[in-house]
CSV table of C-alpha atoms in Angstrom, one decimal:
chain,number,residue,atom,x,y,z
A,11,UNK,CA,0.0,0.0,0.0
A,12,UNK,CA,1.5,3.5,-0.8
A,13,UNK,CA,2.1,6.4,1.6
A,14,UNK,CA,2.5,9.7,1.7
A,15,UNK,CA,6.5,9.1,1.4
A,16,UNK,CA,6.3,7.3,-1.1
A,17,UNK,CA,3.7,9.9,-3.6
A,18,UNK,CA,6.2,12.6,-2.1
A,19,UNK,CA,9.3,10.2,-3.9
A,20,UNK,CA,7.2,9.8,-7.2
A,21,UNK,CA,6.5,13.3,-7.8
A,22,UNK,CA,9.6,14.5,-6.4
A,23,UNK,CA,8.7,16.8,-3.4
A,24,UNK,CA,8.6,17.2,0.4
A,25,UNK,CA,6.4,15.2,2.3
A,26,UNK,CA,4.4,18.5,4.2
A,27,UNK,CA,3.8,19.8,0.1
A,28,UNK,CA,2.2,16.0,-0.7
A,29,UNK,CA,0.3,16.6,2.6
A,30,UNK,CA,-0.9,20.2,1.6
A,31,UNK,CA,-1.8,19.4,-1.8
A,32,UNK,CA,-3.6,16.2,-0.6
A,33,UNK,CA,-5.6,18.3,2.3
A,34,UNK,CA,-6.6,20.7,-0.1
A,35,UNK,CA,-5.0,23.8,1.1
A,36,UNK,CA,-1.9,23.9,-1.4
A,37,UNK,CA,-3.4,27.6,-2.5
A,38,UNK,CA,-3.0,28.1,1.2
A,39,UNK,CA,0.6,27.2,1.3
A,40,UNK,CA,1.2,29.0,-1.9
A,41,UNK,CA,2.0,25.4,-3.6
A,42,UNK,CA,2.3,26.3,-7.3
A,43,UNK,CA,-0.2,24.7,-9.9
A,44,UNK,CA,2.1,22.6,-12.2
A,45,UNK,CA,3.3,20.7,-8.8
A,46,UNK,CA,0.1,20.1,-7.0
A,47,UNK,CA,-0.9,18.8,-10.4
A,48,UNK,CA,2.4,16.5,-9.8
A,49,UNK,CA,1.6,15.3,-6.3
A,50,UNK,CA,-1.9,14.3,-7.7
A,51,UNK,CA,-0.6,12.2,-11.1
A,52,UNK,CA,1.7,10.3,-8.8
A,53,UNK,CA,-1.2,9.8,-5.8
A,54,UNK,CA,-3.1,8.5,-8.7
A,55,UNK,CA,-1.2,6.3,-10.3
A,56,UNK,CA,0.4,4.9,-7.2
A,57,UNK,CA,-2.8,3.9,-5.9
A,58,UNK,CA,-2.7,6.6,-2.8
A,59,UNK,CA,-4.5,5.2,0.2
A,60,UNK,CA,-6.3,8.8,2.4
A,61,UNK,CA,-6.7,7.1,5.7
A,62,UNK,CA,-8.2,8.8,8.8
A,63,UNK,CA,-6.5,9.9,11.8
A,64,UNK,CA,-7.2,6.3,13.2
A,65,UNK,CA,-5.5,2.7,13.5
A,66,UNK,CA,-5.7,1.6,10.4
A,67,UNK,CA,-6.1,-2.5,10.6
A,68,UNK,CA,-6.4,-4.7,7.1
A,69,UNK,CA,-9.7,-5.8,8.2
A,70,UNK,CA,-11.0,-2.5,8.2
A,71,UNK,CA,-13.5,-1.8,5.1
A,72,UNK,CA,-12.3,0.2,2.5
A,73,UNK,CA,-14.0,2.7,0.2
A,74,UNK,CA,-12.8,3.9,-2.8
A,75,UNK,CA,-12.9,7.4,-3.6
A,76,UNK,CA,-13.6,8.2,-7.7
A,77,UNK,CA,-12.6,11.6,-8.0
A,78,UNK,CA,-11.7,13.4,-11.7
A,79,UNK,CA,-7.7,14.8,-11.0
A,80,UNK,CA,-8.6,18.4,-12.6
A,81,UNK,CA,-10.5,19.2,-9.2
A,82,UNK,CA,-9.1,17.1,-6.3
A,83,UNK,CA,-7.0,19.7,-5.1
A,84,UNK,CA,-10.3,22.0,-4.3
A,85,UNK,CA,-12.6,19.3,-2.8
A,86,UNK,CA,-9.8,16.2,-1.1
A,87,UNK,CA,-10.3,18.1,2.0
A,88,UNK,CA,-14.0,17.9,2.0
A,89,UNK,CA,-14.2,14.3,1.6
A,90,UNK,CA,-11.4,13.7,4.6
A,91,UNK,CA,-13.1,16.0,6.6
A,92,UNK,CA,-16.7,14.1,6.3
A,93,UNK,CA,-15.2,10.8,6.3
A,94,UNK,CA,-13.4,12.0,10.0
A,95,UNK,CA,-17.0,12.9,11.5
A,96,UNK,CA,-18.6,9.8,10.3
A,97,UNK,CA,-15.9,7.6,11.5
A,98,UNK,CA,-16.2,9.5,14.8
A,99,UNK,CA,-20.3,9.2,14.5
A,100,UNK,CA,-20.7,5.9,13.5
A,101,UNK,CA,-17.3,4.6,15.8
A,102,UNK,CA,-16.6,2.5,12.8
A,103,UNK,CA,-12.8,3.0,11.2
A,104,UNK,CA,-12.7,2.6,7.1
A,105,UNK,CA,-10.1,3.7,4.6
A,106,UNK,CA,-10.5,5.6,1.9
A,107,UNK,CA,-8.6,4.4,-1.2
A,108,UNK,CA,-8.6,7.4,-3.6
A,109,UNK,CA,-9.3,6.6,-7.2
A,110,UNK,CA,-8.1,9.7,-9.5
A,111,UNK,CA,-9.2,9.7,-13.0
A,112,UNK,CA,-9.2,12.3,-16.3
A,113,UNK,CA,-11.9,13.2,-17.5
A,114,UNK,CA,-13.8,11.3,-19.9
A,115,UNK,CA,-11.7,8.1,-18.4
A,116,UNK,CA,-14.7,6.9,-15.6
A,117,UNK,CA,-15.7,4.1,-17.0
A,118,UNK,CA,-12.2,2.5,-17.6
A,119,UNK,CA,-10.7,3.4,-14.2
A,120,UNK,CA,-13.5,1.6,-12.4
A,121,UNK,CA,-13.2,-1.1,-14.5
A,122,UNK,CA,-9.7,-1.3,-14.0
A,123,UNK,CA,-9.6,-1.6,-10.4
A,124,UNK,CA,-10.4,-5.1,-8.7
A,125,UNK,CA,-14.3,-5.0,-7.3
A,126,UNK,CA,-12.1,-6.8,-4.4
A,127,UNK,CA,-10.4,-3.7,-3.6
A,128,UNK,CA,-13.0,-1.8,-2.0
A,129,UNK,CA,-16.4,-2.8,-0.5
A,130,UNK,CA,-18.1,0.2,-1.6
A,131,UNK,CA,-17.0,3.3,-4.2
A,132,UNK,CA,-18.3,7.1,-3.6
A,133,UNK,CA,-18.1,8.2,-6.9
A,134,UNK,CA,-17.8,11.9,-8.5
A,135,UNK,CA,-18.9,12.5,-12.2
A,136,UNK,CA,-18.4,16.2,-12.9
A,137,UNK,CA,-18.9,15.9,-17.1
A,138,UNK,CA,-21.9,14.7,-18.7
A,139,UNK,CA,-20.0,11.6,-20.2
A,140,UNK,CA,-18.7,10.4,-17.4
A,141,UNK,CA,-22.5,10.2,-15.8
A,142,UNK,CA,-23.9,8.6,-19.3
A,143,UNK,CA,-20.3,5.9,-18.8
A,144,UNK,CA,-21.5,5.2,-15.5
A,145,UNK,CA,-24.7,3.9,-15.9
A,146,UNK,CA,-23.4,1.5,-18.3
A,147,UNK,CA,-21.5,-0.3,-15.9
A,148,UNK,CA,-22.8,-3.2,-14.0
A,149,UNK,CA,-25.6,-2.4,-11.6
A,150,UNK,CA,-24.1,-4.7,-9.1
A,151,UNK,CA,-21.0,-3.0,-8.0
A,152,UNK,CA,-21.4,-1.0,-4.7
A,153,UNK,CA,-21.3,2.6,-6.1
A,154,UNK,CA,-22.5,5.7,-5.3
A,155,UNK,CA,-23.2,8.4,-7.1
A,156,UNK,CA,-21.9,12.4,-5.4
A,157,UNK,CA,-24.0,15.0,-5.9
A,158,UNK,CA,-26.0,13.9,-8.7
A,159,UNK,CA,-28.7,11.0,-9.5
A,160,UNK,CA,-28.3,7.5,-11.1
A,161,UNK,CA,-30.7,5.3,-12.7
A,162,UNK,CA,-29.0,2.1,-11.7
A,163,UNK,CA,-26.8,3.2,-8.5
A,164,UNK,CA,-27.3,4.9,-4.9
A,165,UNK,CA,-27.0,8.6,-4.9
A,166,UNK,CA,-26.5,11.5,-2.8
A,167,UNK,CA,-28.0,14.9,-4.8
A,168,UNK,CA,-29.1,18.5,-3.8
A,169,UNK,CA,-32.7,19.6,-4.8
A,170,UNK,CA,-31.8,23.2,-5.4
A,171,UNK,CA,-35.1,23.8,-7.5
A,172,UNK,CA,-37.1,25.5,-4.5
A,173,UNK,CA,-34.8,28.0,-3.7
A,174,UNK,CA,-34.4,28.5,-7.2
A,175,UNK,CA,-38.2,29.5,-7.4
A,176,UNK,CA,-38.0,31.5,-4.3
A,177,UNK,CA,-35.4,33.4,-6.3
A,178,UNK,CA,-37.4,33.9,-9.2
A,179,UNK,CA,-40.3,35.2,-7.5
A,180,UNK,CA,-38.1,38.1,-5.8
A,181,UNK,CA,-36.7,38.5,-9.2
A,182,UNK,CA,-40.2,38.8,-10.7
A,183,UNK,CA,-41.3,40.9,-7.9
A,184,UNK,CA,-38.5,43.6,-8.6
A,185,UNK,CA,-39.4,43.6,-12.3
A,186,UNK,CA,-35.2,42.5,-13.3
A,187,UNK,CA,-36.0,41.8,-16.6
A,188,UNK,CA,-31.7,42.4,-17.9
A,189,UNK,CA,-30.4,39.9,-16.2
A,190,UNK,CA,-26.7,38.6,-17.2
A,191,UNK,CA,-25.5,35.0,-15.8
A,192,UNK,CA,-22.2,34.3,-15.8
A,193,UNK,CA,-21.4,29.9,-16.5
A,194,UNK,CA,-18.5,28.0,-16.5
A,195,UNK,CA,-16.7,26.9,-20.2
A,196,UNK,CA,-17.1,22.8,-20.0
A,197,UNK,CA,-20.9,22.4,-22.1
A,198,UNK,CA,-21.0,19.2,-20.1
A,199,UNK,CA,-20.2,20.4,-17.0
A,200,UNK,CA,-22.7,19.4,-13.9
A,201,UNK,CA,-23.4,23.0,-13.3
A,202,UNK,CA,-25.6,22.9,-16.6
A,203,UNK,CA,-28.1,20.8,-15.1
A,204,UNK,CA,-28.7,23.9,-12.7
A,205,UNK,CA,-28.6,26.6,-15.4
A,206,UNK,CA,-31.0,24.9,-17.3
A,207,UNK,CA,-33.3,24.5,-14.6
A,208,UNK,CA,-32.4,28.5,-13.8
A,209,UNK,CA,-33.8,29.4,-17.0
A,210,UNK,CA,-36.7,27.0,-17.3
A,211,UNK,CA,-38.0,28.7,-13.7
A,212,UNK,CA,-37.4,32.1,-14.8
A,213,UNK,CA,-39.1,32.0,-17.9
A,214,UNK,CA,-41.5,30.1,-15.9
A,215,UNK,CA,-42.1,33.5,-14.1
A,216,UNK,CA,-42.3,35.4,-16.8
A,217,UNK,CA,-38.9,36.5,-16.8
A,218,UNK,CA,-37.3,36.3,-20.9
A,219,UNK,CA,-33.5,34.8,-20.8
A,220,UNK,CA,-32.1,34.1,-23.9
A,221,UNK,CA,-28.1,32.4,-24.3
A,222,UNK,CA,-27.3,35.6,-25.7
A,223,UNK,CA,-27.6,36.9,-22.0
A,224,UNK,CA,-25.6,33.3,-20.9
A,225,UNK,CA,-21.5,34.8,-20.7
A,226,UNK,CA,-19.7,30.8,-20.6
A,227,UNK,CA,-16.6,31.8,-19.4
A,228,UNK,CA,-13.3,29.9,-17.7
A,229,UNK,CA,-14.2,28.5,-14.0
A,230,UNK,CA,-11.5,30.4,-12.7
A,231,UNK,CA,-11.0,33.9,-11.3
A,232,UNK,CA,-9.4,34.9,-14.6
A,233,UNK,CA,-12.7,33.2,-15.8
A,234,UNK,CA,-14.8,35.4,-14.2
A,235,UNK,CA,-12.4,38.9,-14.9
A,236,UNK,CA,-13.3,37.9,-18.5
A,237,UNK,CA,-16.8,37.8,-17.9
A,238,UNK,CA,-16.3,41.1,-16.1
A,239,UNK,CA,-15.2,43.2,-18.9
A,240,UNK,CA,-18.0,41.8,-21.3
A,241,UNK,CA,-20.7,43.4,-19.1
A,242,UNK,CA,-18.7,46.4,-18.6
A,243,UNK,CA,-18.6,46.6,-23.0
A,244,UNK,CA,-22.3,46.4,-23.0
A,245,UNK,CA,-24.2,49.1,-24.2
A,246,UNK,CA,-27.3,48.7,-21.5
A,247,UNK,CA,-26.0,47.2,-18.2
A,248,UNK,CA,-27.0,44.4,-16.3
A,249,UNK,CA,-30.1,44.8,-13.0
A,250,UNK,CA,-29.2,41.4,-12.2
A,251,UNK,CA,-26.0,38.9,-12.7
A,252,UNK,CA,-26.2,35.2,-11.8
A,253,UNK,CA,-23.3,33.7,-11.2
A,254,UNK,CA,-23.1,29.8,-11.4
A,255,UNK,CA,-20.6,29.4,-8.7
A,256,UNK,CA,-18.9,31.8,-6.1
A,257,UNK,CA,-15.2,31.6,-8.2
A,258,UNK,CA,-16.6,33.6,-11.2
A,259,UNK,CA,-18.5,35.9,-8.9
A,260,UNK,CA,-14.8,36.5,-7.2
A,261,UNK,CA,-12.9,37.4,-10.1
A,262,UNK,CA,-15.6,39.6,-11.7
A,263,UNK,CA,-16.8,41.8,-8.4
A,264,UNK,CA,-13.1,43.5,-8.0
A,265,UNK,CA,-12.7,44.1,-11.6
A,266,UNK,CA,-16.1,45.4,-12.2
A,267,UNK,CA,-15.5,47.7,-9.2
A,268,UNK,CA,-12.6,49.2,-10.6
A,269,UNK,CA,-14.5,50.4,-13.8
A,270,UNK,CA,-17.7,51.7,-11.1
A,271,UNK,CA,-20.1,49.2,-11.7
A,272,UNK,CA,-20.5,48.3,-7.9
A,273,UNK,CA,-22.8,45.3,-6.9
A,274,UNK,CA,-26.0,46.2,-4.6
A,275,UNK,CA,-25.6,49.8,-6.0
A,276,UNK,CA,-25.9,49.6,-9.7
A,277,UNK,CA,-27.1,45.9,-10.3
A,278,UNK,CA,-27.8,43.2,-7.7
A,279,UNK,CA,-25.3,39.9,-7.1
A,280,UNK,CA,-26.9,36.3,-7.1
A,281,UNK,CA,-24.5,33.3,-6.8
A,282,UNK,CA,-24.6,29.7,-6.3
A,283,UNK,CA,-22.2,28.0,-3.7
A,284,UNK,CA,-21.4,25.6,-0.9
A,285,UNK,CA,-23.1,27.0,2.1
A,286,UNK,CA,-19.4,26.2,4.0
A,287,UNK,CA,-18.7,29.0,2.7
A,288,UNK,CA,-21.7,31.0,3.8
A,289,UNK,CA,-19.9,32.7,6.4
A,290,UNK,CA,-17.4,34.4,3.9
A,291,UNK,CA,-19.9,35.4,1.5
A,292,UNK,CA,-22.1,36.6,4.3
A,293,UNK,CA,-19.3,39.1,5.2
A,294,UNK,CA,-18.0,40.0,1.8
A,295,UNK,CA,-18.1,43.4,0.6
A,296,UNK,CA,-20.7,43.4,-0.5
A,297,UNK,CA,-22.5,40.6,0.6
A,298,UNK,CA,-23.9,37.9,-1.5
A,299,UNK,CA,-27.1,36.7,-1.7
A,300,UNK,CA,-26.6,32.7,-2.4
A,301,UNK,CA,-27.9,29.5,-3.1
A,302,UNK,CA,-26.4,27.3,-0.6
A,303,UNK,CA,-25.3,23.7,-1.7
A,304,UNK,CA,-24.4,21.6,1.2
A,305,UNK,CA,-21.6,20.0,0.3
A,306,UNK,CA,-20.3,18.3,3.5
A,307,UNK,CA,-23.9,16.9,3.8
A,308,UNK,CA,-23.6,15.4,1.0
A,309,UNK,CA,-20.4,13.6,1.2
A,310,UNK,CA,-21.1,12.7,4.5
A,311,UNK,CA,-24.9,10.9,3.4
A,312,UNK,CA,-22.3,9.5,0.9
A,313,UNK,CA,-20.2,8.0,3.3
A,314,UNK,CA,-23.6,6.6,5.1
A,315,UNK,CA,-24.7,5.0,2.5
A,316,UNK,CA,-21.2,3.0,1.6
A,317,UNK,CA,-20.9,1.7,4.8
A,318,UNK,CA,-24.6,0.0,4.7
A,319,UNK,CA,-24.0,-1.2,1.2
A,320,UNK,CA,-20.8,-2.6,2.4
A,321,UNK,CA,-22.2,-4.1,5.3
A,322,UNK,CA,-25.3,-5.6,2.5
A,323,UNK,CA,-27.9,-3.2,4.3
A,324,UNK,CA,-29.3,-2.1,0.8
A,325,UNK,CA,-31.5,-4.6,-1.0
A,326,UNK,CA,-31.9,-1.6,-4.2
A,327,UNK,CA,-30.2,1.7,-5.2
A,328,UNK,CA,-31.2,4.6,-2.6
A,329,UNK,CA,-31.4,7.6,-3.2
A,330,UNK,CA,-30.8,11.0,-0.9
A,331,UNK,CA,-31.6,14.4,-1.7
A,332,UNK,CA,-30.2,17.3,-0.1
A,333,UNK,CA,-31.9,20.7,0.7
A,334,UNK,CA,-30.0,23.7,-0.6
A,335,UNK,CA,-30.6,27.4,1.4
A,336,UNK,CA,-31.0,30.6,-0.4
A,337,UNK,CA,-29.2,33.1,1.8
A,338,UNK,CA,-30.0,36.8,0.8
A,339,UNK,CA,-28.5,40.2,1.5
A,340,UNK,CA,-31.0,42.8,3.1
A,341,UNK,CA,-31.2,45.1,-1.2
A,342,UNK,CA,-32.3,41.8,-2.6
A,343,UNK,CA,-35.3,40.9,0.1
A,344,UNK,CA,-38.6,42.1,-0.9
């Protein structure tokens, strides 16, 4: 079984960098891009083993962790952190074998690892291919699907369409009828799923949104600079912009705040995000009215859900739905 030495040999840094980047806070550490992105080809093709801070014995279950390489180093810590409180919840110890793939390469890396490795699989499709791969795999291994729903296979999803509707009808209500949402570039990312519901409910309430008014832009704070300087080249600006996640709503705020287009004066701020991170967005200047996805509720109903199809408590696929909160500041209550 790898360690942590031995991903730190591979990729040909310190130990503390492999545990940073593994943890999830190499931007923390200031670990540069090109290396993290090291640390995780060499975790993944050694096999890397995330264990919890406990005794770790060979009869202890395993679960196997499918997570696409592109976005470990942003969500590792999350998963480690809800495995932790379930092991301390339950008082049941399991590793977590984690499973790194690219994307678009599901389907072979689950078929490429023994069924005997792990007693149950948490698994995270971020691209629309990867989800279609999945279900053609055999409804008999012990999967579970993160943040999303499966015809053939547990899940663990958020029903984010409520507060979405709550958010139209303020919307309605203060007549924002040029409205500008900002999406990330990938066509077949998950996020689409929750645009295209966005616009279905909007329209829904009476509220016209064409693509034209759809900015797809880089999931990055670059991403969302870009995104910026389109809405500041338009002719008629914005009431409203809806950003699909809180990293495009960072990198366009400061930007568009240079050129004195200031959010909550000129146009109201609507993002999606994990409500972990309500607290900073709650005291951001200026605050940002949300819809909260609870991420750590998630993984953790994942984790929940492994352990009783390891332990052959499931007789079919179950699946979990998540609430998700929409947190506002006081300009856009009505």
């Amino acid at each position: 079984m790898a360690v942590m030495k031995d991903v730190a040999k591979l990729a040909g840094v310190s130990i503390s960098t492999v545990s940073f980047v593994l943890n999830g806070t190499a931007k923390e550490h200031k670990v540069a891009d090109k290396t993290a992105q090291k640390v995780l080809c060499a975790a993944r093709d050694l096999g890397y083993q995330l264990n919890a801070p406990s005794v770790i014995s060979p009869s202890q279950l395993t679960i196997a962790l499918f997570f696409p390489s592109v976005s470990l180093s942003a969500e590792v810590n999350l998963f480690a952190s809800a495995m932790e409180r379930q092991i301390q919840q339950t008082g049941t110890p399991f590793n977590l074998l984690l499973c790194l793939y690219e994307r678009g390469q599901l389907e072979m890396r689950i078929r490429n690892l023994a069924p005997s490795a792990y007693a149950a699989a948490i698994v995270v499709a971020e691209s629309e291919s990867d989800r279609n791969a999945l279900e053609e795999l055999p409804n008999t291994l012990p999967l579970i699907l993160f943040n999303g729903t499966s015809r053939n296979f547990c899940s663990v999803s958020c029903q984010a369409e409520d507060s979405i509707r709550q958010a139209a009808q303020i919307i309605s209500t203060k007549n924002y009828h040029n409205i500008v949402i900002l999406s990330g570039v990938q066509p077949d990312c998950s996020e689409d799923d929750t645009l295209n519901q966005l616009m279905i409910i909007l329209r829904q309430q009476g509220i016209p949104v064409s693509l034209q008014q759809c900015f797809s832009t880089e999931n990055s704070y670059q991403g969302g600079a870009v995104a910026a300087r389109r809405i500041l080249n338009l002719a008629e600006k914005p009431e409203l912009v809806i950003t699909m996640n809180t990293t495009l709503a960072f990198g366009a705020i400061p930007l568009l705040a240079r050129n004195g287009f200031i959010f909550t004066q000129q146009a109201e701020l609507l993002s999606f995000g994990r409500m972990e991170d309500r607290n900073h967005l709650s005291n951001y200047i200026p605050s940002i009215s949300f819809i909260g996805i609870p991420m750590s509720l998630i993984a953790e109903d994942c984790f929940t859900l492994a352990l009783r199809l390891a332990r052959g408590e499931l007789k079919a696929a179950e699946h979990v739905r998540c609430q998700s909160n929409l947190m506002l500041n006081a300009s856009f209550t009505i």
